[in-house]
Tab-separated table of C-alpha atoms in Angstrom:
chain	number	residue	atom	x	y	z
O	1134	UNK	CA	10.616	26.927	-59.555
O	1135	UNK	CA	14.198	24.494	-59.137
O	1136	UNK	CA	12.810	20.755	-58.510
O	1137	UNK	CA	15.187	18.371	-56.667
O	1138	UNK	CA	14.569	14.635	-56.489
O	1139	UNK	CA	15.824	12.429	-53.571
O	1140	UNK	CA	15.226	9.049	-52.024
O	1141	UNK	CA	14.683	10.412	-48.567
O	1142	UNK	CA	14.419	14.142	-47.956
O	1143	UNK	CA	15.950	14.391	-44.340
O	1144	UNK	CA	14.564	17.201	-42.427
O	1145	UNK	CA	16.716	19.122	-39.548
O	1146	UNK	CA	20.803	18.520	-39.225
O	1147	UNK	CA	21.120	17.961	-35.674
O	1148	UNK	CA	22.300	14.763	-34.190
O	1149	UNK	CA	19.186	12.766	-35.490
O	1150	UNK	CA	19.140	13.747	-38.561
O	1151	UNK	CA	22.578	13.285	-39.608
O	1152	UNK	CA	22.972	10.025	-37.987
O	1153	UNK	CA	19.652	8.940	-40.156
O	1154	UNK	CA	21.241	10.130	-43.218
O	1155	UNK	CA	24.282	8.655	-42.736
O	1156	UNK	CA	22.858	5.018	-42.218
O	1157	UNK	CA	20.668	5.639	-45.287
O	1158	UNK	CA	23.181	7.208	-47.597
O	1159	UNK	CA	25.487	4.025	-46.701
O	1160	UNK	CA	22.531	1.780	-47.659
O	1161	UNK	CA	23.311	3.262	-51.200
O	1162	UNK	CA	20.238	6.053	-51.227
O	1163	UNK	CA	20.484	9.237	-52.401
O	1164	UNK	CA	19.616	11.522	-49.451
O	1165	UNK	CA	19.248	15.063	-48.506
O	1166	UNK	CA	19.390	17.478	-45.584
O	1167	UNK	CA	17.825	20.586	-44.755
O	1168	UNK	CA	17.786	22.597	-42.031
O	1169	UNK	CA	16.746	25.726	-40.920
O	1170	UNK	CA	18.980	27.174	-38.808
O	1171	UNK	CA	22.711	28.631	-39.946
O	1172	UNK	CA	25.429	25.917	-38.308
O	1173	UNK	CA	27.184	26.347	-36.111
O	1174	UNK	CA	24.677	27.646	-33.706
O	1175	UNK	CA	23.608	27.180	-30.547
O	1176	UNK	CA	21.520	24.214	-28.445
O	1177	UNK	CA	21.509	22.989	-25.141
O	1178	UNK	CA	21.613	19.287	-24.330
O	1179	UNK	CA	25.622	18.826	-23.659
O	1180	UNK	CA	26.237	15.984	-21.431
O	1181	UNK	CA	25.617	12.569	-23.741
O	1182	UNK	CA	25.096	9.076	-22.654
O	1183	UNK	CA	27.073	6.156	-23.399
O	1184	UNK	CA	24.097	4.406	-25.537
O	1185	UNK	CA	24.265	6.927	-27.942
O	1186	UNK	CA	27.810	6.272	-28.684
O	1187	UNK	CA	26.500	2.764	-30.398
O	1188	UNK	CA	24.241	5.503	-33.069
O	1189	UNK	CA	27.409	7.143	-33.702
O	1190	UNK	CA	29.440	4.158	-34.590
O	1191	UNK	CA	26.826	3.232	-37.134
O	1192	UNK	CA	26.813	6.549	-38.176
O	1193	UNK	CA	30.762	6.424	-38.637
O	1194	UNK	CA	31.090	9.743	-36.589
O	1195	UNK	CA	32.863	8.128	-33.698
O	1196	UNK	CA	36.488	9.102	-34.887
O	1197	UNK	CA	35.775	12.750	-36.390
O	1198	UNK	CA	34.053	13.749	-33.073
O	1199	UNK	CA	37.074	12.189	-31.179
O	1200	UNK	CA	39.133	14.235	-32.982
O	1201	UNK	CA	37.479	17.371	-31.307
O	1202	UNK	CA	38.882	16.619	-28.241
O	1203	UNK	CA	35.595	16.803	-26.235
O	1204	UNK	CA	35.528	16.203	-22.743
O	1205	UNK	CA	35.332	12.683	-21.935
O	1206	UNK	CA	32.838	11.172	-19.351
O	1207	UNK	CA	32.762	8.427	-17.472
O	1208	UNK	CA	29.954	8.493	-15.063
O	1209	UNK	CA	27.449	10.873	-13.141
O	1210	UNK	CA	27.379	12.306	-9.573
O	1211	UNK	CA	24.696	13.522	-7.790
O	1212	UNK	CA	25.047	15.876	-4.550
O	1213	UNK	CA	22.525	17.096	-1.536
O	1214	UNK	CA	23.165	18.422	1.428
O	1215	UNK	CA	27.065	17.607	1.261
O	1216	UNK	CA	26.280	13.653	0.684
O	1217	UNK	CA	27.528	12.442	-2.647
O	1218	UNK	CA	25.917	9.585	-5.005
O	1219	UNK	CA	28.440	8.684	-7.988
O	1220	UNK	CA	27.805	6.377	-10.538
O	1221	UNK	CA	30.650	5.297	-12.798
O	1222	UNK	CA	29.358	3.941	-16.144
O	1223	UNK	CA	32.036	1.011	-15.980
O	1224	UNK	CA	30.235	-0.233	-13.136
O	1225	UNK	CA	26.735	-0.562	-15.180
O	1226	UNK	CA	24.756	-3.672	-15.172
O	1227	UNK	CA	24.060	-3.840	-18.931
O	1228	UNK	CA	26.940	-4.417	-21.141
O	1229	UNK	CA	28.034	-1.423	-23.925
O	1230	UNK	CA	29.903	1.398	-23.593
O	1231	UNK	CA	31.229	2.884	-20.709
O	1232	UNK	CA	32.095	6.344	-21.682
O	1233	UNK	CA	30.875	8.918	-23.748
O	1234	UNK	CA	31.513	12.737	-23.801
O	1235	UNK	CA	30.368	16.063	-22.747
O	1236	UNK	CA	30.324	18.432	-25.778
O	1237	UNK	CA	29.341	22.241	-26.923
O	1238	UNK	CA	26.496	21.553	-28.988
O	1239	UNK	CA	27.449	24.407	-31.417
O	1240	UNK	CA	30.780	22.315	-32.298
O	1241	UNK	CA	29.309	18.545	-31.667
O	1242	UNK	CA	26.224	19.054	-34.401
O	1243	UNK	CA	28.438	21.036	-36.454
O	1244	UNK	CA	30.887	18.321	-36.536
O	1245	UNK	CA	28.122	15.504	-37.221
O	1246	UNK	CA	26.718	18.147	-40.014
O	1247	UNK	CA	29.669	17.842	-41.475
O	1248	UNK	CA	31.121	14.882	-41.571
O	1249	UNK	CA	27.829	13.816	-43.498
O	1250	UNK	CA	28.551	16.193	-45.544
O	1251	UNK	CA	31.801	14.682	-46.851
O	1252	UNK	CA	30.020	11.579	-47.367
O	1253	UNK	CA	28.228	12.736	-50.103
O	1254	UNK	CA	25.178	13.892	-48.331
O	1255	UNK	CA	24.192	17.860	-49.322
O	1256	UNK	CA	23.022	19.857	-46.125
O	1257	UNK	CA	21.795	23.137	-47.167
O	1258	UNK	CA	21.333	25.250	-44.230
O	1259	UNK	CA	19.203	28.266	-43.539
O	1260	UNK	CA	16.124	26.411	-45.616
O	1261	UNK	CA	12.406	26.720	-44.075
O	1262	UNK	CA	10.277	24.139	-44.977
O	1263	UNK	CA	6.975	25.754	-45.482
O	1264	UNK	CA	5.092	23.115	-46.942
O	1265	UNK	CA	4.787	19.200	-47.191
O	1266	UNK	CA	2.161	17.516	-49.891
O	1267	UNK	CA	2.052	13.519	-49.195
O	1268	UNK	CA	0.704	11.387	-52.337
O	1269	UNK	CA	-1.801	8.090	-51.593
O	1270	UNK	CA	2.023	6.253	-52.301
O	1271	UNK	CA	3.532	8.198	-49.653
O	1272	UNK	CA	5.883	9.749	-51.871
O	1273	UNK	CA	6.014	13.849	-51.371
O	1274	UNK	CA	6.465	16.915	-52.689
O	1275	UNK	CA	8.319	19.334	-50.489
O	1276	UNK	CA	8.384	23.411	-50.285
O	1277	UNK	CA	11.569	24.889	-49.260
O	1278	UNK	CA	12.417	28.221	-48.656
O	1279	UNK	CA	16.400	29.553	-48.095
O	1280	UNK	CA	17.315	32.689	-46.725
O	1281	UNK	CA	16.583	35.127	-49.427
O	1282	UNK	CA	13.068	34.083	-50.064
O	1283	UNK	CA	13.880	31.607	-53.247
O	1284	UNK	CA	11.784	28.641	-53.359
O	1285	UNK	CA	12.247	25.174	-54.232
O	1286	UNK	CA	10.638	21.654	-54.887
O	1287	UNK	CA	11.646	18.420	-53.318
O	1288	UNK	CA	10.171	15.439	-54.429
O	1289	UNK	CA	11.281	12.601	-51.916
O	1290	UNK	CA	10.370	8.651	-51.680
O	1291	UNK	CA	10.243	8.989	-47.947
O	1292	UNK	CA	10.917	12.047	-45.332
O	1293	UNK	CA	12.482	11.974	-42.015
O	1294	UNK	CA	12.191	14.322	-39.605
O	1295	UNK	CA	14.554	14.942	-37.589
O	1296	UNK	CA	13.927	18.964	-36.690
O	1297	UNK	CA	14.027	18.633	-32.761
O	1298	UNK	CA	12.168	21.309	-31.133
O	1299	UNK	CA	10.773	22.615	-34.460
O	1300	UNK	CA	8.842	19.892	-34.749
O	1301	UNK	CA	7.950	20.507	-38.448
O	1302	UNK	CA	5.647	17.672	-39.261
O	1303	UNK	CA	4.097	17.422	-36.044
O	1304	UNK	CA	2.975	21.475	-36.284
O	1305	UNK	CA	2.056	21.300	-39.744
O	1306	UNK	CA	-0.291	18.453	-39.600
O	1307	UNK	CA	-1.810	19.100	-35.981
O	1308	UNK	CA	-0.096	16.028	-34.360
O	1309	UNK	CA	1.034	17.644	-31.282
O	1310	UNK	CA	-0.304	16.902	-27.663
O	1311	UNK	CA	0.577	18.197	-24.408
O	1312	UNK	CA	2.962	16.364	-22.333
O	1313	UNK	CA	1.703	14.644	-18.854
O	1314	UNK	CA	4.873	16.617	-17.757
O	1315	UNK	CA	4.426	19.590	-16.117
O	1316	UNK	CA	6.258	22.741	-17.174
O	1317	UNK	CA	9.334	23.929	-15.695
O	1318	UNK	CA	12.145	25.935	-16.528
O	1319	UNK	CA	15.745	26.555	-17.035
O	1320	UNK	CA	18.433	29.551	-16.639
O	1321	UNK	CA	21.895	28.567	-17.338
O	1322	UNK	CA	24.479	30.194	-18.955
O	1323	UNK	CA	28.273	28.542	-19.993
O	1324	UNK	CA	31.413	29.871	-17.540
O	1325	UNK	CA	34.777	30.659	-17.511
O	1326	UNK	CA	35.342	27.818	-15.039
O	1327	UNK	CA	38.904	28.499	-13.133
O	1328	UNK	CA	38.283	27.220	-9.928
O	1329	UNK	CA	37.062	23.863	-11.046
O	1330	UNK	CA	39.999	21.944	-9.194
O	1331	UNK	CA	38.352	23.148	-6.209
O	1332	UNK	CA	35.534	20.725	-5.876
O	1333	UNK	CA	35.135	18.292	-9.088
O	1334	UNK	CA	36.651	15.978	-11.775
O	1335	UNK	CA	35.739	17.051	-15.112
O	1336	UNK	CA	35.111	13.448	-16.378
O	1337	UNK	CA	31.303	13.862	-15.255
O	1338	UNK	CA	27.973	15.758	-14.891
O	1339	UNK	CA	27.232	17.109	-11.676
O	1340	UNK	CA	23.550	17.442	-10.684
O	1341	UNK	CA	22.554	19.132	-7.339
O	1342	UNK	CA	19.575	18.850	-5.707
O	1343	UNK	CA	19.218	22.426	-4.794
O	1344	UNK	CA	15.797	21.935	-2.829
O	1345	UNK	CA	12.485	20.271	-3.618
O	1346	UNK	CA	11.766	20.200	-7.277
O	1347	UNK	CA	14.946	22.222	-8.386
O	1348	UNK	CA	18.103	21.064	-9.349
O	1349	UNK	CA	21.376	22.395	-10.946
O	1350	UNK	CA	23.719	20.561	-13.673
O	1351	UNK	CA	27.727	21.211	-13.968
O	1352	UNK	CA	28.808	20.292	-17.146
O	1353	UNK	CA	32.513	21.093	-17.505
O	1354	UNK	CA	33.909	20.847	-21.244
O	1355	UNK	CA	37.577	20.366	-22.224
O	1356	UNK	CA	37.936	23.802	-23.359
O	1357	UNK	CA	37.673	24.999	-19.415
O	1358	UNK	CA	34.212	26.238	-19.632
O	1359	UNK	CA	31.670	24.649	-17.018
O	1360	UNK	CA	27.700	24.735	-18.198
O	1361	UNK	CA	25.661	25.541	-15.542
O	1362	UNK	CA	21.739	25.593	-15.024
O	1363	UNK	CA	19.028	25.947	-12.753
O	1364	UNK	CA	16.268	23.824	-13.318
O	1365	UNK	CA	12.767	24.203	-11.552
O	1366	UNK	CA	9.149	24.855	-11.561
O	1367	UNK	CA	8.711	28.403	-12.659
O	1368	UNK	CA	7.614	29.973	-9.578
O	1369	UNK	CA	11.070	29.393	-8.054
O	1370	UNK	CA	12.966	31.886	-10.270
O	1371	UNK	CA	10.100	34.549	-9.362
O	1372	UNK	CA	12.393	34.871	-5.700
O	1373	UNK	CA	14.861	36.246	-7.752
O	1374	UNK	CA	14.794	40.047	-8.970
O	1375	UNK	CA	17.240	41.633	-11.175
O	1376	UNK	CA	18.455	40.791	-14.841
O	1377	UNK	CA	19.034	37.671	-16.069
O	1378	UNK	CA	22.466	37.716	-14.529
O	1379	UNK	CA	21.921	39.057	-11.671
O	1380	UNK	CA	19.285	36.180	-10.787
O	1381	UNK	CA	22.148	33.501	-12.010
O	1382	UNK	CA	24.008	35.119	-9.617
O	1383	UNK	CA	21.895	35.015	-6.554
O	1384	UNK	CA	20.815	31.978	-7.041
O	1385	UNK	CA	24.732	30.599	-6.977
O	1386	UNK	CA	25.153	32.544	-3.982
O	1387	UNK	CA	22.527	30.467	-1.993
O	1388	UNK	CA	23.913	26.959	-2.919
O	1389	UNK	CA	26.427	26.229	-0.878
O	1390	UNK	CA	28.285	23.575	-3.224
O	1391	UNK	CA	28.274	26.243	-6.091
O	1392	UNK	CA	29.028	29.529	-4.308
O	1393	UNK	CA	32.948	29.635	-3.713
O	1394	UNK	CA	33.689	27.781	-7.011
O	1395	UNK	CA	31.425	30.215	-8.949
O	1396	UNK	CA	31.550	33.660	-7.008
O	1397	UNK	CA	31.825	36.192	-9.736
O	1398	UNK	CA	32.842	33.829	-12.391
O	1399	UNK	CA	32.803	35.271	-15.609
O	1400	UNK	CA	30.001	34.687	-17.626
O	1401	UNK	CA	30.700	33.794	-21.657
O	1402	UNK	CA	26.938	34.800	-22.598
O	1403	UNK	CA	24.134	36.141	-20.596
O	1404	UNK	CA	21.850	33.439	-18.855
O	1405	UNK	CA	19.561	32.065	-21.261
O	1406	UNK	CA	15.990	31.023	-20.539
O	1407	UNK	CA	14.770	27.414	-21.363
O	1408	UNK	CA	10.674	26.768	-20.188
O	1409	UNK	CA	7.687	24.473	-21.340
O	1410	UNK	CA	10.147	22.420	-22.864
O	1411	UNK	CA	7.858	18.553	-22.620
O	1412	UNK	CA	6.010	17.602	-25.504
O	1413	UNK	CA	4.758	14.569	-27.551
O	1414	UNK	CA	2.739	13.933	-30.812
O	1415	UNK	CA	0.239	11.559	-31.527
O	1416	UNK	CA	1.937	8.971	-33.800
O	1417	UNK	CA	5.704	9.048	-34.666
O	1418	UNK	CA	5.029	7.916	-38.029
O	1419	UNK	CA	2.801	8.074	-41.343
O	1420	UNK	CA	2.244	7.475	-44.730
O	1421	UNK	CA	5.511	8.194	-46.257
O	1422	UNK	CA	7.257	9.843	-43.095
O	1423	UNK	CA	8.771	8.865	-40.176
O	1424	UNK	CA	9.557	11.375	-36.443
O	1425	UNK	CA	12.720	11.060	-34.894
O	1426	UNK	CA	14.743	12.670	-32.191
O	1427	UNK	CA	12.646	15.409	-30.275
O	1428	UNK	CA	10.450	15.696	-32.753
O	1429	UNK	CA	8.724	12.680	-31.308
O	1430	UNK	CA	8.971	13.657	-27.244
O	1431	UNK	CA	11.267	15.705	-24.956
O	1432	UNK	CA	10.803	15.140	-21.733
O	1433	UNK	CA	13.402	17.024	-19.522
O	1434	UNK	CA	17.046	17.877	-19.391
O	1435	UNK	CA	17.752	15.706	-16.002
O	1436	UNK	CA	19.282	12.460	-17.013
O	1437	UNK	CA	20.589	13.758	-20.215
O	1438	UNK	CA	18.012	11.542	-22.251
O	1439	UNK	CA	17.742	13.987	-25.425
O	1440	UNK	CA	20.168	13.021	-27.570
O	1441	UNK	CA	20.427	9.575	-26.391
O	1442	UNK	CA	16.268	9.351	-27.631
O	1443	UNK	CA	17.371	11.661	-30.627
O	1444	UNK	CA	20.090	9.550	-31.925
O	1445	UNK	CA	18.498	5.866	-31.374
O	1446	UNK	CA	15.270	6.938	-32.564
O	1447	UNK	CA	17.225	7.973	-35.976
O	1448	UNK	CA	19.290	4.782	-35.947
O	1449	UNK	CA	16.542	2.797	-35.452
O	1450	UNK	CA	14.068	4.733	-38.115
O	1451	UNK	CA	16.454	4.770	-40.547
O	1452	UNK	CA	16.943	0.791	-40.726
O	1453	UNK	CA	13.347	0.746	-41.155
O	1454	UNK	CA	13.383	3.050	-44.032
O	1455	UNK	CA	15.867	1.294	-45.988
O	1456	UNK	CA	13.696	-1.702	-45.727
O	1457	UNK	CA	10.472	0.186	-46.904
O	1458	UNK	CA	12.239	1.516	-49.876
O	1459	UNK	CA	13.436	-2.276	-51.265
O	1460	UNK	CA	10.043	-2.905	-50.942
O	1461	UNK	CA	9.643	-4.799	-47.104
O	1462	UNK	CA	6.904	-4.375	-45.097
O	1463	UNK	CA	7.237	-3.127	-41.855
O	1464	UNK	CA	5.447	-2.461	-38.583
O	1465	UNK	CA	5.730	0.694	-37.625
O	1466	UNK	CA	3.891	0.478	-34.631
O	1467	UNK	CA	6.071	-3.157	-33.114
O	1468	UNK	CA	8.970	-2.384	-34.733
O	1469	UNK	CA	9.426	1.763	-34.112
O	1470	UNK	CA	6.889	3.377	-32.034
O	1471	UNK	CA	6.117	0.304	-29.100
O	1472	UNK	CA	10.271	0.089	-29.343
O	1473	UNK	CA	10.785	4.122	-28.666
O	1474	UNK	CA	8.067	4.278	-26.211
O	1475	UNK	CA	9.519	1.416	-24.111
O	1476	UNK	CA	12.951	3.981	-23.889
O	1477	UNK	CA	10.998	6.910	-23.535
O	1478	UNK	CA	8.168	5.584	-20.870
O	1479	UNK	CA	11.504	4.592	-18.375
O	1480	UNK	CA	13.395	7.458	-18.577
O	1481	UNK	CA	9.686	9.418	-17.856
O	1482	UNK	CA	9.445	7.015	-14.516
O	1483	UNK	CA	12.589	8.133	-14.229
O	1484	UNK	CA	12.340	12.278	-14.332
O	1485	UNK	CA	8.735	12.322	-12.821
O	1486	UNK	CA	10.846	9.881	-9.414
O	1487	UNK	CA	13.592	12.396	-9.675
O	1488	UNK	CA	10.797	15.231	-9.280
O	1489	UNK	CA	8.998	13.814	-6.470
O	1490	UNK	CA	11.918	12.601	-4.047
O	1491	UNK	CA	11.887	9.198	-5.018
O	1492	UNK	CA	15.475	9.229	-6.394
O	1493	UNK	CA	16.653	11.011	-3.491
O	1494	UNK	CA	16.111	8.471	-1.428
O	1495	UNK	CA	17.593	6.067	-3.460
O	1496	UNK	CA	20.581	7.962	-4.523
O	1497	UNK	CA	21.390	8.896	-1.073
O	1498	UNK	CA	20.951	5.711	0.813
O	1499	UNK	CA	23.670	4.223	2.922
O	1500	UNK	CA	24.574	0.834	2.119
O	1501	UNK	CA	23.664	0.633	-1.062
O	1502	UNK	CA	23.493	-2.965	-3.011
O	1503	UNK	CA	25.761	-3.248	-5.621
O	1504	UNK	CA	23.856	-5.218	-8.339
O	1505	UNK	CA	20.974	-2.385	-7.621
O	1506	UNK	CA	23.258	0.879	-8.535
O	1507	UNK	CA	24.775	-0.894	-11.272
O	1508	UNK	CA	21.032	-1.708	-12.526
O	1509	UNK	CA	20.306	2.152	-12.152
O	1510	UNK	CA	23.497	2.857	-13.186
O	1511	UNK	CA	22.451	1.266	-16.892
O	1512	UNK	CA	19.604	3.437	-16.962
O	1513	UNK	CA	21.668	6.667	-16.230
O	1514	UNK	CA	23.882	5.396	-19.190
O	1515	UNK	CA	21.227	5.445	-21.683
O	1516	UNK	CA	20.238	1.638	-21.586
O	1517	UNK	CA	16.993	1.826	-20.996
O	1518	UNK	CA	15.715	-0.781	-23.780
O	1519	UNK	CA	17.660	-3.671	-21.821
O	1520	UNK	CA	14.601	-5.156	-20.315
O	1521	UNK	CA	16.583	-7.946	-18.536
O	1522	UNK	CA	17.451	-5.161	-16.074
O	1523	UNK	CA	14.461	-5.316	-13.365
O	1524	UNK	CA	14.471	-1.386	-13.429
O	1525	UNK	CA	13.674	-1.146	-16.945
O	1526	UNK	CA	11.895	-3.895	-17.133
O	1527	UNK	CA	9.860	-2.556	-14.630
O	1528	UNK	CA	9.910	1.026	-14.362
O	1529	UNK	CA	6.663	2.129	-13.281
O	1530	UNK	CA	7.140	0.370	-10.058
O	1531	UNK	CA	10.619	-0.564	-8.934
O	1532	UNK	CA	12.035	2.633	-8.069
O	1533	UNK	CA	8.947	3.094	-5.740
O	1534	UNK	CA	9.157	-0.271	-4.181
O	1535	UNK	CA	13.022	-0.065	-3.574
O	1536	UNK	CA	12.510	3.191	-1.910
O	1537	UNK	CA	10.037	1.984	0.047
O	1538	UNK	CA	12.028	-0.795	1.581
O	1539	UNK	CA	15.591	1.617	1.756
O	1540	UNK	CA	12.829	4.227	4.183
O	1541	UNK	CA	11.648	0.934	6.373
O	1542	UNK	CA	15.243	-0.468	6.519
O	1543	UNK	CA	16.378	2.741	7.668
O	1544	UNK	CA	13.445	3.468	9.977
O	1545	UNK	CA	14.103	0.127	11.757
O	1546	UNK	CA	17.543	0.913	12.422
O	1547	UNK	CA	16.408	4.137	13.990
């Protein structure tokens, strides 16, 4: 059986996996990538945030992915019941970038795949890894598997995974734990958008609150296709009868912000179901391995936070790899895990006050305080490790105590 030898064996060749490899390989390490699936191919998870952009850089990927011509964005509106709650990331409170871009997955981790490819780091696609043995040193031996049933060794200093919702490590080795999220579910589908003039600027996501608990994203790429999805618990798509399309359908007929712009728009795939999506591990690191990206927890697709977590995570992990292979010693648990929980923990304040109302009453509050948005408006960007920003600093509680006072303000004026 072929043996290969690499410094780090980089599993998965989505966006946190190639941006690890890439900071590694620069370091002067011989890396590797594989990944399971045949590229390009399909994910959701379009609309980015402007903190990943800083990942990228490192990464060098900035300029290749510009040259896609992806749909630039500059901000994020929300919409209920005809009122209208924009955020504009040039207004944010934290400083960093203020744009970012809304992309086909297929073509963004295509174009990430390979561009680290031309660097010098090999990506063999369509390989299954079927088995991991870790040594007392942490060094491994990994089992690979390509299409056609051949088998390989990998023997690897150090592995990072970076395999998103395959969650390789995490399976193998029984880290996974249920989510204090609870399940919902998504039906979207990408369309031939033709009417977008008619209500929206491209430059943005649109999220609708639809009703209680379910909300719908507009996505609109460069290329004149709009993604658009239905998010809720799973009992609401049970109202619906019919095919998948024929649901997707109804369900554009009865929002009224959706229904002239989308009446039988043509569909470019059938509407795709996305459920029980939130999960975590235990740890998000080990002897001799280290979780990035989804691997370690996806939470939900409001705010966009996947590949913002995915890519930081990765640029983050991979710094500390280089310094455990010259020999440093490094705390995981300060210097990784406390740091990605911090991100992760705000944006989950942040989807479970989006589920419950919370947001709504901030979002859609009259006289809103300027310094406050632009606070929020840093979170919605992706900063959420900037804990001189009261609202990341203190997550848990701030959104609930602003909305508080915004509901007593408004009752008194009643």
């Amino acid at each position: 059986m072929q043996t290969e030898k690499t410094d780090v064996l980089v599993i998965g060749a989505g966006p946190s996996g190639t941006v690890a490899a890439s900071i590694v390989h620069q370091a002067g390490y011989k890396v590797r990538i594989v990944e399971k699936m045949k590229f390009p191919r399909f994910v959701i998870g379009e609309s980015l945030l402007p903190r990943c952009m800083e990942a990228l850089e490192e990464a060098k990927f900035l300029d290749a992915v510009a040259e896609r011509g992806f749909q630039e964005k500059n901000g994020a509106k929300f919409v209920k019941n005809g009122k209208i709650c924009d955020y504009q990331f040039a207004d944010q409170f934290t400083q960093g970038w203020k744009r970012t871009w809304q992309v086909q997955r297929a073509d963004f981790d295509h174009t990430l795949a390979q561009t680290v490819e031309k660097m010098g780091v090999p990506v063999q696609y369509e390989a299954t890894v079927t088995h991991i043995a870790f040594n007392d040193d942490g060094k491994s031996v990994t089992t690979v598997e390509d299409a056609n049933g051949n088998k390989k060794y990998i023997e690897a200093r150090f592995i990072i995974d970076g395999s998103g919702y395959g969650r390789v490590i995490p399976r193998m080795f029984n880290m996974e734990k249920p989510s204090n999220l609870p399940p919902r579910k998504a039906l979207f589908a990408h369309t031939v958008d033709t009417k977008r003039a008619m209500s929206d600027e491209p430059n943005r996501i649109t999220i609708v609150v639809h009703k209680k608990s379910v909300w719908i994203w507009i996505i609109p790429f460069a290329n004149g296709i709009t993604s658009l999805g239905f998010v809720g618990f799973p009992e609401f798509f049970e109202d619906f009868e019919g095919s998948p399309e024929e649901k997707f359908r109804a369900m554009i007929a009865t929002e009224p912000y959706l229904k002239e712009r989308f009446k039988d728009v043509e569909l470019v795939f059938e509407p795709r179901i996305l459920q029980s999506w939130s999960s975590t591990t235990d740890r998000f690191y080990g002897n001799g391995f280290v979780l990035t990206g989804n691997v370690t927890e996806f939470l939900d697709p409001v705010f966009s936070s996947g590949v913002t977590l995915a890519t930081v995570s990765s640029q983050l992990a991979a710094k500390l790899v280089i310094r455990k292979l010259k020999g440093e010693a490094v705390d995981w648990d300060k210097e990784y895990m406390d740091i990605m929980m911090q991100g992760v923990n705000t944006f989950r304040s942040y989807v479970m006050a989006w589920y419950e109302g919370t947001l709504d009453t901030i979002f859609f509050a009259d006289d809103q305080d300027p310094l406050i948005k632009s606070q929020i408006c840093s979170v919605l960007a992706g900063y959420v490790w900037d804990t001189t920003n009261p609202y990341v600093k203190d997550h848990t509680t701030a959104l609930h105590k602003l909305a508080r006072i915004i509901t007593m303000r408004d009752s008194l004026k009643k």
